[in-house]
Amino acid sequence: MRKSKKINRLEGFAFPKIYTKAKSERRRGPGPEALLKRQILEWARMQPDLFLQTISIGMIPNSRGGWRSNPTAGCSDLLGVCHGRALALELKSKTGRLSDLQRVFLEQWEKAGGIARVIRSLDELIEIVGEIRNKSQKNPSA
């Protein structure tokens, strides 16, 4: 407590957000993208023709006790298959933006013949899966 009071007395210092926000304003618990991921995975488990796998991105421990960046940075949050079609799903909040690495990954996925989408709600995924199901019923060989 005293330490933060001393820090706040410094003038001309750009305070990190964590010091300037009141305790009640700090975000607690999972963010909107984590909640969306949980919702999507729960729904996907009930779909016999859909398989989704989470891909963990972040920092990886190195041999010296520190951290290094993950070599799979940019990979979509969920990879899966629906009726033989490969899916890459990048989950974003209503205001979330793709990084350059994520954009490149999705473009390459589509160039290779997969379905790559940015998903902002469960309804968007349900619509995409519905389209895949309709196409596979019309053309079973595809």
Short mmCIF file of N, CA, C and O in Angstrom, two decimals:
data_model
loop_
_atom_site.label_atom_id
_atom_site.label_comp_id
_atom_site.label_asym_id
_atom_site.label_seq_id
_atom_site.Cartn_x
_atom_site.Cartn_y
_atom_site.Cartn_z
N MET A 1 0.82 -1.19 0.00
CA MET A 1 0.00 0.00 0.00
C MET A 1 0.87 1.26 0.00
O MET A 1 0.67 2.13 -0.78
N ARG A 2 1.87 1.34 0.90
CA ARG A 2 2.74 2.50 0.95
C ARG A 2 3.52 2.67 -0.35
O ARG A 2 3.69 3.76 -0.83
N LYS A 3 3.95 1.54 -0.90
CA LYS A 3 4.74 1.59 -2.12
C LYS A 3 3.96 2.27 -3.24
O LYS A 3 4.47 3.12 -3.93
N SER A 4 2.68 1.92 -3.40
CA SER A 4 1.88 2.52 -4.46
C SER A 4 1.64 4.00 -4.21
O SER A 4 1.57 4.79 -5.13
N LYS A 5 1.53 4.42 -2.93
CA LYS A 5 1.37 5.84 -2.63
C LYS A 5 2.63 6.61 -3.03
O LYS A 5 2.55 7.70 -3.58
N LYS A 6 3.80 6.04 -2.76
CA LYS A 6 5.05 6.69 -3.15
C LYS A 6 5.15 6.80 -4.67
O LYS A 6 5.56 7.81 -5.19
N ILE A 7 4.77 5.75 -5.36
CA ILE A 7 4.82 5.76 -6.82
C ILE A 7 3.89 6.83 -7.37
O ILE A 7 4.23 7.56 -8.28
N ASN A 8 2.70 6.97 -6.80
CA ASN A 8 1.73 7.93 -7.30
C ASN A 8 2.16 9.38 -7.09
O ASN A 8 1.64 10.27 -7.72
N ARG A 9 3.12 9.63 -6.22
CA ARG A 9 3.60 10.99 -5.98
C ARG A 9 4.57 11.46 -7.06
O ARG A 9 4.86 12.64 -7.17
N LEU A 10 5.11 10.53 -7.84
CA LEU A 10 6.05 10.91 -8.89
C LEU A 10 5.30 11.65 -9.99
O LEU A 10 4.25 11.23 -10.44
N GLU A 11 5.87 12.74 -10.44
CA GLU A 11 5.24 13.50 -11.51
C GLU A 11 5.92 13.17 -12.84
O GLU A 11 7.10 12.92 -12.90
N GLY A 12 5.14 13.23 -13.91
CA GLY A 12 5.67 12.99 -15.23
C GLY A 12 5.93 11.52 -15.53
O GLY A 12 6.49 11.18 -16.54
N PHE A 13 5.50 10.64 -14.65
CA PHE A 13 5.70 9.20 -14.84
C PHE A 13 4.44 8.62 -15.45
O PHE A 13 3.34 8.90 -14.98
N ALA A 14 4.58 7.82 -16.50
CA ALA A 14 3.43 7.15 -17.12
C ALA A 14 3.14 5.89 -16.32
O ALA A 14 3.89 4.93 -16.38
N PHE A 15 2.07 5.91 -15.57
CA PHE A 15 1.74 4.78 -14.71
C PHE A 15 1.15 3.63 -15.51
O PHE A 15 0.32 3.86 -16.39
N PRO A 16 1.56 2.40 -15.21
CA PRO A 16 0.89 1.25 -15.83
C PRO A 16 -0.57 1.25 -15.40
O PRO A 16 -0.92 1.73 -14.33
N LYS A 17 -1.44 0.71 -16.24
CA LYS A 17 -2.88 0.71 -15.96
C LYS A 17 -3.21 0.05 -14.63
O LYS A 17 -4.14 0.45 -13.96
N ILE A 18 -2.45 -0.95 -14.26
CA ILE A 18 -2.76 -1.67 -13.03
C ILE A 18 -2.67 -0.76 -11.81
O ILE A 18 -3.37 -0.93 -10.84
N TYR A 19 -1.80 0.27 -11.85
CA TYR A 19 -1.68 1.18 -10.73
C TYR A 19 -2.73 2.27 -10.74
O TYR A 19 -3.08 2.83 -9.72
N THR A 20 -3.24 2.61 -11.91
CA THR A 20 -4.18 3.72 -11.99
C THR A 20 -5.63 3.29 -11.82
O THR A 20 -6.47 4.12 -11.53
N LYS A 21 -5.93 2.03 -12.01
CA LYS A 21 -7.30 1.56 -11.86
C LYS A 21 -7.60 1.22 -10.40
O LYS A 21 -6.76 0.69 -9.70
N ALA A 22 -8.83 1.52 -10.01
CA ALA A 22 -9.26 1.11 -8.68
C ALA A 22 -9.39 -0.40 -8.65
O ALA A 22 -9.60 -1.05 -9.69
N LYS A 23 -9.27 -0.99 -7.46
CA LYS A 23 -9.32 -2.44 -7.34
C LYS A 23 -10.61 -3.01 -7.94
O LYS A 23 -10.60 -4.04 -8.59
N SER A 24 -11.74 -2.31 -7.75
CA SER A 24 -13.02 -2.81 -8.24
C SER A 24 -13.11 -2.77 -9.77
O SER A 24 -13.92 -3.45 -10.36
N GLU A 25 -12.26 -1.95 -10.43
CA GLU A 25 -12.30 -1.83 -11.88
C GLU A 25 -11.42 -2.85 -12.59
O GLU A 25 -11.54 -3.03 -13.78
N ARG A 26 -10.51 -3.50 -11.88
CA ARG A 26 -9.61 -4.46 -12.51
C ARG A 26 -10.41 -5.68 -12.97
O ARG A 26 -11.29 -6.16 -12.28
N ARG A 27 -10.03 -6.17 -14.15
CA ARG A 27 -10.72 -7.34 -14.70
C ARG A 27 -10.35 -8.58 -13.90
O ARG A 27 -9.20 -8.83 -13.60
N ARG A 28 -11.35 -9.35 -13.58
CA ARG A 28 -11.15 -10.60 -12.86
C ARG A 28 -11.76 -11.74 -13.68
O ARG A 28 -12.75 -11.56 -14.35
N GLY A 29 -11.15 -12.89 -13.58
CA GLY A 29 -11.69 -14.06 -14.27
C GLY A 29 -11.34 -14.05 -15.74
O GLY A 29 -10.60 -13.21 -16.23
N PRO A 30 -11.90 -15.01 -16.47
CA PRO A 30 -11.58 -15.15 -17.89
C PRO A 30 -12.13 -13.97 -18.70
O PRO A 30 -13.18 -13.43 -18.40
N GLY A 31 -11.40 -13.62 -19.74
CA GLY A 31 -11.82 -12.55 -20.63
C GLY A 31 -12.89 -13.03 -21.60
O GLY A 31 -13.26 -14.21 -21.63
N PRO A 32 -13.39 -12.14 -22.45
CA PRO A 32 -14.47 -12.50 -23.37
C PRO A 32 -14.09 -13.60 -24.36
O PRO A 32 -14.93 -14.44 -24.70
N GLU A 33 -12.83 -13.63 -24.81
CA GLU A 33 -12.43 -14.67 -25.76
C GLU A 33 -12.35 -16.04 -25.08
O GLU A 33 -12.72 -17.06 -25.67
N ALA A 34 -11.91 -16.08 -23.83
CA ALA A 34 -11.87 -17.35 -23.08
C ALA A 34 -13.28 -17.87 -22.83
O ALA A 34 -13.54 -19.08 -22.93
N LEU A 35 -14.20 -16.97 -22.53
CA LEU A 35 -15.60 -17.38 -22.32
C LEU A 35 -16.21 -17.89 -23.62
O LEU A 35 -16.95 -18.88 -23.63
N LEU A 36 -15.90 -17.23 -24.73
CA LEU A 36 -16.39 -17.68 -26.03
C LEU A 36 -15.82 -19.05 -26.36
O LEU A 36 -16.55 -19.94 -26.84
N LYS A 37 -14.54 -19.28 -26.09
CA LYS A 37 -13.92 -20.58 -26.35
C LYS A 37 -14.62 -21.67 -25.55
O LYS A 37 -14.95 -22.73 -26.09
N ARG A 38 -14.89 -21.41 -24.28
CA ARG A 38 -15.57 -22.39 -23.43
C ARG A 38 -16.96 -22.71 -23.98
O ARG A 38 -17.36 -23.87 -24.07
N GLN A 39 -17.70 -21.67 -24.38
CA GLN A 39 -19.04 -21.84 -24.92
C GLN A 39 -19.01 -22.67 -26.21
O GLN A 39 -19.81 -23.59 -26.39
N ILE A 40 -18.08 -22.37 -27.09
CA ILE A 40 -17.96 -23.08 -28.36
C ILE A 40 -17.59 -24.54 -28.13
O ILE A 40 -18.18 -25.44 -28.74
N LEU A 41 -16.64 -24.80 -27.26
CA LEU A 41 -16.22 -26.18 -27.01
C LEU A 41 -17.33 -27.01 -26.38
O LEU A 41 -17.49 -28.19 -26.71
N GLU A 42 -18.12 -26.41 -25.50
CA GLU A 42 -19.26 -27.13 -24.91
C GLU A 42 -20.27 -27.50 -26.00
O GLU A 42 -20.78 -28.61 -26.03
N TRP A 43 -20.56 -26.57 -26.90
CA TRP A 43 -21.49 -26.84 -27.99
C TRP A 43 -20.91 -27.88 -28.94
O TRP A 43 -21.62 -28.80 -29.37
N ALA A 44 -19.64 -27.76 -29.25
CA ALA A 44 -19.01 -28.67 -30.22
C ALA A 44 -19.01 -30.11 -29.72
O ALA A 44 -19.12 -31.04 -30.52
N ARG A 45 -18.87 -30.32 -28.41
CA ARG A 45 -18.89 -31.69 -27.87
C ARG A 45 -20.20 -32.41 -28.14
O ARG A 45 -20.25 -33.63 -28.16
N MET A 46 -21.26 -31.67 -28.36
CA MET A 46 -22.58 -32.27 -28.62
C MET A 46 -22.82 -32.51 -30.11
O MET A 46 -23.86 -33.01 -30.49
N GLN A 47 -21.86 -32.15 -30.95
CA GLN A 47 -22.02 -32.30 -32.40
C GLN A 47 -21.22 -33.51 -32.87
O GLN A 47 -20.00 -33.48 -32.84
N PRO A 48 -21.89 -34.57 -33.33
CA PRO A 48 -21.17 -35.78 -33.71
C PRO A 48 -20.29 -35.62 -34.96
O PRO A 48 -19.34 -36.37 -35.15
N ASP A 49 -20.57 -34.61 -35.77
CA ASP A 49 -19.83 -34.43 -37.03
C ASP A 49 -18.81 -33.30 -36.96
O ASP A 49 -18.30 -32.84 -37.97
N LEU A 50 -18.51 -32.85 -35.74
CA LEU A 50 -17.59 -31.73 -35.57
C LEU A 50 -16.55 -32.07 -34.51
O LEU A 50 -16.88 -32.53 -33.43
N PHE A 51 -15.28 -31.86 -34.86
CA PHE A 51 -14.19 -32.05 -33.91
C PHE A 51 -13.39 -30.77 -33.86
O PHE A 51 -12.96 -30.25 -34.90
N LEU A 52 -13.19 -30.22 -32.66
CA LEU A 52 -12.38 -29.02 -32.48
C LEU A 52 -11.32 -29.29 -31.42
O LEU A 52 -11.59 -29.94 -30.42
N GLN A 53 -10.14 -28.76 -31.64
CA GLN A 53 -9.04 -28.91 -30.69
C GLN A 53 -8.47 -27.53 -30.38
O GLN A 53 -8.23 -26.74 -31.30
N THR A 54 -8.28 -27.25 -29.10
CA THR A 54 -7.69 -25.96 -28.73
C THR A 54 -6.19 -25.99 -28.99
O THR A 54 -5.55 -27.02 -28.87
N ILE A 55 -5.68 -24.84 -29.34
CA ILE A 55 -4.26 -24.68 -29.58
C ILE A 55 -3.78 -23.64 -28.59
O ILE A 55 -4.24 -22.51 -28.59
N SER A 56 -2.85 -24.04 -27.72
CA SER A 56 -2.33 -23.12 -26.71
C SER A 56 -1.19 -22.30 -27.30
O SER A 56 -0.20 -22.85 -27.78
N ILE A 57 -1.34 -21.02 -27.23
CA ILE A 57 -0.33 -20.10 -27.73
C ILE A 57 0.13 -19.25 -26.55
O ILE A 57 -0.63 -18.93 -25.67
N GLY A 58 1.34 -18.88 -26.52
CA GLY A 58 1.84 -18.03 -25.45
C GLY A 58 3.32 -18.21 -25.29
O GLY A 58 4.04 -18.42 -26.26
N MET A 59 3.77 -18.18 -24.08
CA MET A 59 5.19 -18.30 -23.79
C MET A 59 5.52 -19.74 -23.37
O MET A 59 4.71 -20.39 -22.73
N ILE A 60 6.72 -20.17 -23.73
CA ILE A 60 7.18 -21.52 -23.43
C ILE A 60 8.41 -21.39 -22.54
O ILE A 60 9.29 -20.57 -22.81
N PRO A 61 8.51 -22.20 -21.47
CA PRO A 61 9.71 -22.12 -20.63
C PRO A 61 10.95 -22.55 -21.41
O PRO A 61 10.89 -23.49 -22.20
N ASN A 62 12.06 -21.86 -21.19
CA ASN A 62 13.31 -22.27 -21.84
C ASN A 62 14.18 -23.03 -20.84
O ASN A 62 13.83 -23.18 -19.67
N SER A 63 15.31 -23.49 -21.28
CA SER A 63 16.19 -24.32 -20.45
C SER A 63 16.88 -23.55 -19.33
O SER A 63 17.40 -24.13 -18.41
N ARG A 64 16.85 -22.23 -19.39
CA ARG A 64 17.52 -21.41 -18.37
C ARG A 64 16.55 -20.87 -17.31
O ARG A 64 16.90 -19.99 -16.56
N GLY A 65 15.34 -21.39 -17.28
CA GLY A 65 14.37 -20.92 -16.30
C GLY A 65 13.61 -19.68 -16.71
O GLY A 65 12.81 -19.16 -15.96
N GLY A 66 13.83 -19.20 -17.91
CA GLY A 66 13.13 -18.03 -18.42
C GLY A 66 12.02 -18.44 -19.39
O GLY A 66 11.57 -19.58 -19.37
N TRP A 67 11.65 -17.53 -20.24
CA TRP A 67 10.57 -17.79 -21.20
C TRP A 67 11.01 -17.38 -22.59
O TRP A 67 11.78 -16.46 -22.77
N ARG A 68 10.48 -18.08 -23.57
CA ARG A 68 10.70 -17.72 -24.97
C ARG A 68 9.34 -17.71 -25.66
O ARG A 68 8.39 -18.35 -25.20
N SER A 69 9.26 -17.02 -26.77
CA SER A 69 7.98 -16.96 -27.48
C SER A 69 7.68 -18.30 -28.14
O SER A 69 8.59 -19.06 -28.49
N ASN A 70 6.42 -18.58 -28.30
CA ASN A 70 5.96 -19.83 -28.88
C ASN A 70 6.17 -19.81 -30.39
O ASN A 70 5.76 -18.85 -31.05
N PRO A 71 6.77 -20.83 -30.97
CA PRO A 71 6.99 -20.84 -32.42
C PRO A 71 5.69 -20.96 -33.21
O PRO A 71 5.69 -20.74 -34.41
N THR A 72 4.59 -21.31 -32.56
CA THR A 72 3.31 -21.42 -33.27
C THR A 72 2.47 -20.16 -33.13
O THR A 72 1.28 -20.18 -33.37
N ALA A 73 3.08 -19.05 -32.77
CA ALA A 73 2.34 -17.78 -32.67
C ALA A 73 1.67 -17.48 -34.00
O ALA A 73 2.26 -17.68 -35.07
N GLY A 74 0.44 -17.04 -33.94
CA GLY A 74 -0.34 -16.77 -35.14
C GLY A 74 -1.30 -17.88 -35.48
O GLY A 74 -2.28 -17.68 -36.19
N CYS A 75 -1.05 -19.08 -34.97
CA CYS A 75 -1.94 -20.22 -35.21
C CYS A 75 -3.30 -19.93 -34.58
O CYS A 75 -3.39 -19.32 -33.51
N SER A 76 -4.36 -20.36 -35.23
CA SER A 76 -5.71 -20.10 -34.74
C SER A 76 -5.96 -20.74 -33.39
O SER A 76 -5.32 -21.72 -33.02
N ASP A 77 -6.94 -20.21 -32.67
CA ASP A 77 -7.29 -20.69 -31.33
C ASP A 77 -7.85 -22.11 -31.36
O ASP A 77 -7.59 -22.91 -30.47
N LEU A 78 -8.63 -22.41 -32.39
CA LEU A 78 -9.23 -23.74 -32.53
C LEU A 78 -8.97 -24.28 -33.93
O LEU A 78 -9.17 -23.56 -34.91
N LEU A 79 -8.54 -25.52 -34.01
CA LEU A 79 -8.41 -26.22 -35.29
C LEU A 79 -9.33 -27.42 -35.22
O LEU A 79 -9.50 -28.02 -34.15
N GLY A 80 -9.92 -27.78 -36.34
CA GLY A 80 -10.84 -28.91 -36.31
C GLY A 80 -11.25 -29.38 -37.68
O GLY A 80 -10.74 -28.93 -38.71
N VAL A 81 -12.25 -30.28 -37.66
CA VAL A 81 -12.78 -30.87 -38.88
C VAL A 81 -14.29 -30.98 -38.75
O VAL A 81 -14.81 -31.36 -37.70
N CYS A 82 -14.98 -30.64 -39.84
CA CYS A 82 -16.44 -30.82 -39.91
C CYS A 82 -16.75 -31.37 -41.29
O CYS A 82 -16.45 -30.74 -42.30
N HIS A 83 -17.30 -32.57 -41.35
CA HIS A 83 -17.63 -33.23 -42.62
C HIS A 83 -16.45 -33.27 -43.57
O HIS A 83 -16.58 -33.01 -44.77
N GLY A 84 -15.27 -33.55 -43.05
CA GLY A 84 -14.09 -33.66 -43.88
C GLY A 84 -13.45 -32.34 -44.27
O GLY A 84 -12.45 -32.33 -44.99
N ARG A 85 -14.00 -31.24 -43.82
CA ARG A 85 -13.44 -29.92 -44.12
C ARG A 85 -12.62 -29.43 -42.94
O ARG A 85 -13.09 -29.41 -41.81
N ALA A 86 -11.39 -29.02 -43.21
CA ALA A 86 -10.50 -28.53 -42.16
C ALA A 86 -10.90 -27.11 -41.76
O ALA A 86 -11.13 -26.25 -42.61
N LEU A 87 -10.99 -26.89 -40.45
CA LEU A 87 -11.40 -25.59 -39.92
C LEU A 87 -10.27 -24.95 -39.12
O LEU A 87 -9.59 -25.63 -38.35
N ALA A 88 -10.10 -23.66 -39.28
CA ALA A 88 -9.23 -22.85 -38.43
C ALA A 88 -10.08 -21.70 -37.94
O ALA A 88 -10.58 -20.90 -38.73
N LEU A 89 -10.28 -21.64 -36.63
CA LEU A 89 -11.17 -20.64 -36.04
C LEU A 89 -10.38 -19.73 -35.10
O LEU A 89 -9.80 -20.20 -34.13
N GLU A 90 -10.36 -18.46 -35.41
CA GLU A 90 -9.72 -17.47 -34.55
C GLU A 90 -10.83 -16.78 -33.76
O GLU A 90 -11.71 -16.17 -34.33
N LEU A 91 -10.78 -16.91 -32.44
CA LEU A 91 -11.82 -16.36 -31.58
C LEU A 91 -11.45 -14.94 -31.17
O LEU A 91 -10.34 -14.69 -30.70
N LYS A 92 -12.39 -14.03 -31.35
CA LYS A 92 -12.16 -12.63 -31.00
C LYS A 92 -13.39 -12.07 -30.30
O LYS A 92 -14.52 -12.48 -30.57
N SER A 93 -13.15 -11.12 -29.40
CA SER A 93 -14.25 -10.40 -28.76
C SER A 93 -14.88 -9.48 -29.81
O SER A 93 -14.39 -9.39 -30.94
N LYS A 94 -15.93 -8.80 -29.44
CA LYS A 94 -16.62 -7.90 -30.38
C LYS A 94 -15.67 -6.86 -30.96
O LYS A 94 -15.81 -6.45 -32.11
N THR A 95 -14.70 -6.41 -30.17
CA THR A 95 -13.78 -5.37 -30.63
C THR A 95 -12.38 -5.90 -30.91
O THR A 95 -11.50 -5.12 -31.28
N GLY A 96 -12.16 -7.21 -30.75
CA GLY A 96 -10.83 -7.79 -30.95
C GLY A 96 -10.37 -7.70 -32.39
O GLY A 96 -11.16 -7.77 -33.32
N ARG A 97 -9.07 -7.55 -32.58
CA ARG A 97 -8.48 -7.44 -33.92
C ARG A 97 -7.48 -8.56 -34.14
O ARG A 97 -6.82 -9.00 -33.21
N LEU A 98 -7.34 -8.95 -35.39
CA LEU A 98 -6.34 -9.96 -35.75
C LEU A 98 -4.96 -9.33 -35.75
O LEU A 98 -4.77 -8.20 -36.20
N SER A 99 -3.97 -10.11 -35.28
CA SER A 99 -2.58 -9.68 -35.44
C SER A 99 -2.17 -10.01 -36.88
O SER A 99 -2.84 -10.75 -37.59
N ASP A 100 -1.04 -9.48 -37.30
CA ASP A 100 -0.54 -9.77 -38.65
C ASP A 100 -0.27 -11.26 -38.81
O ASP A 100 -0.58 -11.85 -39.85
N LEU A 101 0.31 -11.90 -37.78
CA LEU A 101 0.59 -13.34 -37.85
C LEU A 101 -0.70 -14.15 -37.97
O LEU A 101 -0.75 -15.13 -38.71
N GLN A 102 -1.74 -13.74 -37.25
CA GLN A 102 -3.01 -14.45 -37.33
C GLN A 102 -3.63 -14.30 -38.71
O GLN A 102 -4.17 -15.26 -39.27
N ARG A 103 -3.55 -13.11 -39.27
CA ARG A 103 -4.11 -12.86 -40.61
C ARG A 103 -3.40 -13.72 -41.64
O ARG A 103 -4.04 -14.36 -42.49
N VAL A 104 -2.07 -13.79 -41.57
CA VAL A 104 -1.30 -14.60 -42.51
C VAL A 104 -1.66 -16.07 -42.36
O VAL A 104 -1.85 -16.78 -43.36
N PHE A 105 -1.79 -16.55 -41.12
CA PHE A 105 -2.14 -17.94 -40.89
C PHE A 105 -3.49 -18.28 -41.53
O PHE A 105 -3.62 -19.29 -42.23
N LEU A 106 -4.50 -17.43 -41.32
CA LEU A 106 -5.82 -17.68 -41.89
C LEU A 106 -5.79 -17.65 -43.42
O LEU A 106 -6.44 -18.48 -44.08
N GLU A 107 -5.03 -16.73 -43.99
CA GLU A 107 -4.91 -16.67 -45.45
C GLU A 107 -4.26 -17.93 -46.00
O GLU A 107 -4.73 -18.49 -47.00
N GLN A 108 -3.19 -18.40 -45.37
CA GLN A 108 -2.52 -19.62 -45.84
C GLN A 108 -3.43 -20.83 -45.67
O GLN A 108 -3.41 -21.74 -46.51
N TRP A 109 -4.20 -20.88 -44.59
CA TRP A 109 -5.12 -22.00 -44.36
C TRP A 109 -6.14 -22.07 -45.50
O TRP A 109 -6.41 -23.15 -46.02
N GLU A 110 -6.70 -20.93 -45.89
CA GLU A 110 -7.68 -20.91 -46.97
C GLU A 110 -7.04 -21.24 -48.32
O GLU A 110 -7.64 -21.94 -49.13
N LYS A 111 -5.82 -20.76 -48.56
CA LYS A 111 -5.13 -21.09 -49.81
C LYS A 111 -4.92 -22.59 -49.95
O LYS A 111 -4.92 -23.13 -51.04
N ALA A 112 -4.74 -23.27 -48.82
CA ALA A 112 -4.52 -24.72 -48.83
C ALA A 112 -5.84 -25.49 -48.90
O ALA A 112 -5.83 -26.71 -48.90
N GLY A 113 -6.98 -24.79 -48.95
CA GLY A 113 -8.26 -25.47 -49.13
C GLY A 113 -9.09 -25.61 -47.86
O GLY A 113 -10.17 -26.20 -47.89
N GLY A 114 -8.62 -25.08 -46.75
CA GLY A 114 -9.38 -25.16 -45.51
C GLY A 114 -10.35 -24.00 -45.37
O GLY A 114 -10.37 -23.08 -46.18
N ILE A 115 -11.14 -24.06 -44.33
CA ILE A 115 -12.08 -22.99 -44.00
C ILE A 115 -11.50 -22.23 -42.81
O ILE A 115 -11.28 -22.82 -41.75
N ALA A 116 -11.22 -20.96 -43.00
CA ALA A 116 -10.63 -20.12 -41.95
C ALA A 116 -11.58 -18.97 -41.64
O ALA A 116 -12.01 -18.26 -42.56
N ARG A 117 -11.93 -18.81 -40.38
CA ARG A 117 -12.87 -17.77 -40.00
C ARG A 117 -12.49 -17.12 -38.67
O ARG A 117 -11.92 -17.76 -37.79
N VAL A 118 -12.85 -15.86 -38.55
CA VAL A 118 -12.81 -15.15 -37.27
C VAL A 118 -14.20 -15.30 -36.67
O VAL A 118 -15.20 -14.99 -37.32
N ILE A 119 -14.26 -15.81 -35.45
CA ILE A 119 -15.53 -16.08 -34.78
C ILE A 119 -15.68 -15.13 -33.60
O ILE A 119 -14.80 -15.06 -32.74
N ARG A 120 -16.80 -14.42 -33.56
CA ARG A 120 -17.07 -13.48 -32.47
C ARG A 120 -18.25 -13.91 -31.60
O ARG A 120 -18.51 -13.31 -30.57
N SER A 121 -18.95 -14.97 -32.02
CA SER A 121 -20.07 -15.48 -31.23
C SER A 121 -20.34 -16.93 -31.60
O SER A 121 -19.96 -17.39 -32.69
N LEU A 122 -21.00 -17.64 -30.71
CA LEU A 122 -21.38 -19.03 -30.99
C LEU A 122 -22.30 -19.10 -32.20
O LEU A 122 -22.20 -20.02 -33.02
N ASP A 123 -23.17 -18.12 -32.35
CA ASP A 123 -24.10 -18.11 -33.49
C ASP A 123 -23.37 -18.11 -34.82
O ASP A 123 -23.81 -18.74 -35.77
N GLU A 124 -22.24 -17.39 -34.90
CA GLU A 124 -21.46 -17.37 -36.14
C GLU A 124 -20.94 -18.77 -36.47
O GLU A 124 -20.97 -19.19 -37.62
N LEU A 125 -20.46 -19.49 -35.46
CA LEU A 125 -19.96 -20.84 -35.69
C LEU A 125 -21.09 -21.77 -36.10
O LEU A 125 -20.93 -22.58 -37.01
N ILE A 126 -22.23 -21.66 -35.43
CA ILE A 126 -23.38 -22.51 -35.77
C ILE A 126 -23.78 -22.29 -37.24
O ILE A 126 -24.08 -23.25 -37.96
N GLU A 127 -23.73 -21.05 -37.70
CA GLU A 127 -24.06 -20.75 -39.09
C GLU A 127 -23.05 -21.39 -40.05
O GLU A 127 -23.43 -21.98 -41.06
N ILE A 128 -21.77 -21.29 -39.73
CA ILE A 128 -20.72 -21.88 -40.58
C ILE A 128 -20.87 -23.40 -40.65
O ILE A 128 -20.80 -23.99 -41.72
N VAL A 129 -21.08 -24.03 -39.50
CA VAL A 129 -21.24 -25.49 -39.47
C VAL A 129 -22.49 -25.89 -40.25
O VAL A 129 -22.48 -26.88 -40.99
N GLY A 130 -23.56 -25.10 -40.14
CA GLY A 130 -24.77 -25.37 -40.92
C GLY A 130 -24.52 -25.32 -42.41
O GLY A 130 -25.01 -26.17 -43.17
N GLU A 131 -23.74 -24.33 -42.86
CA GLU A 131 -23.39 -24.22 -44.28
C GLU A 131 -22.58 -25.43 -44.74
O GLU A 131 -22.81 -25.96 -45.83
N ILE A 132 -21.63 -25.86 -43.93
CA ILE A 132 -20.82 -27.03 -44.28
C ILE A 132 -21.70 -28.27 -44.38
O ILE A 132 -21.57 -29.07 -45.31
N ARG A 133 -22.60 -28.44 -43.43
CA ARG A 133 -23.52 -29.59 -43.45
C ARG A 133 -24.40 -29.57 -44.69
O ARG A 133 -24.60 -30.61 -45.32
N ASN A 134 -24.93 -28.41 -45.05
CA ASN A 134 -25.79 -28.30 -46.24
C ASN A 134 -25.02 -28.65 -47.51
O ASN A 134 -25.52 -29.36 -48.37
N LYS A 135 -23.78 -28.16 -47.61
CA LYS A 135 -22.97 -28.45 -48.80
C LYS A 135 -22.63 -29.94 -48.89
O LYS A 135 -22.61 -30.53 -49.95
N SER A 136 -22.35 -30.55 -47.75
CA SER A 136 -21.97 -31.97 -47.77
C SER A 136 -23.18 -32.85 -48.08
O SER A 136 -23.03 -33.92 -48.64
N GLN A 137 -24.39 -32.41 -47.74
CA GLN A 137 -25.60 -33.19 -48.07
C GLN A 137 -25.91 -33.08 -49.56
O GLN A 137 -26.35 -34.03 -50.18
N LYS A 138 -25.66 -31.90 -50.14
CA LYS A 138 -25.92 -31.69 -51.57
C LYS A 138 -24.89 -32.41 -52.42
O LYS A 138 -25.18 -32.89 -53.50
N ASN A 139 -23.64 -32.45 -51.94
CA ASN A 139 -22.55 -33.06 -52.68
C ASN A 139 -21.76 -33.96 -51.73
O ASN A 139 -20.74 -33.54 -51.19
N PRO A 140 -22.20 -35.21 -51.50
CA PRO A 140 -21.56 -36.08 -50.52
C PRO A 140 -20.08 -36.37 -50.80
O PRO A 140 -19.35 -36.72 -49.89
N SER A 141 -19.61 -36.22 -52.01
CA SER A 141 -18.22 -36.51 -52.33
C SER A 141 -17.29 -35.35 -51.95
O SER A 141 -16.09 -35.52 -51.92
N ALA A 142 -17.84 -34.17 -51.65
CA ALA A 142 -17.01 -33.00 -51.33
C ALA A 142 -16.67 -32.94 -49.86
O ALA A 142 -17.26 -33.48 -49.03
#
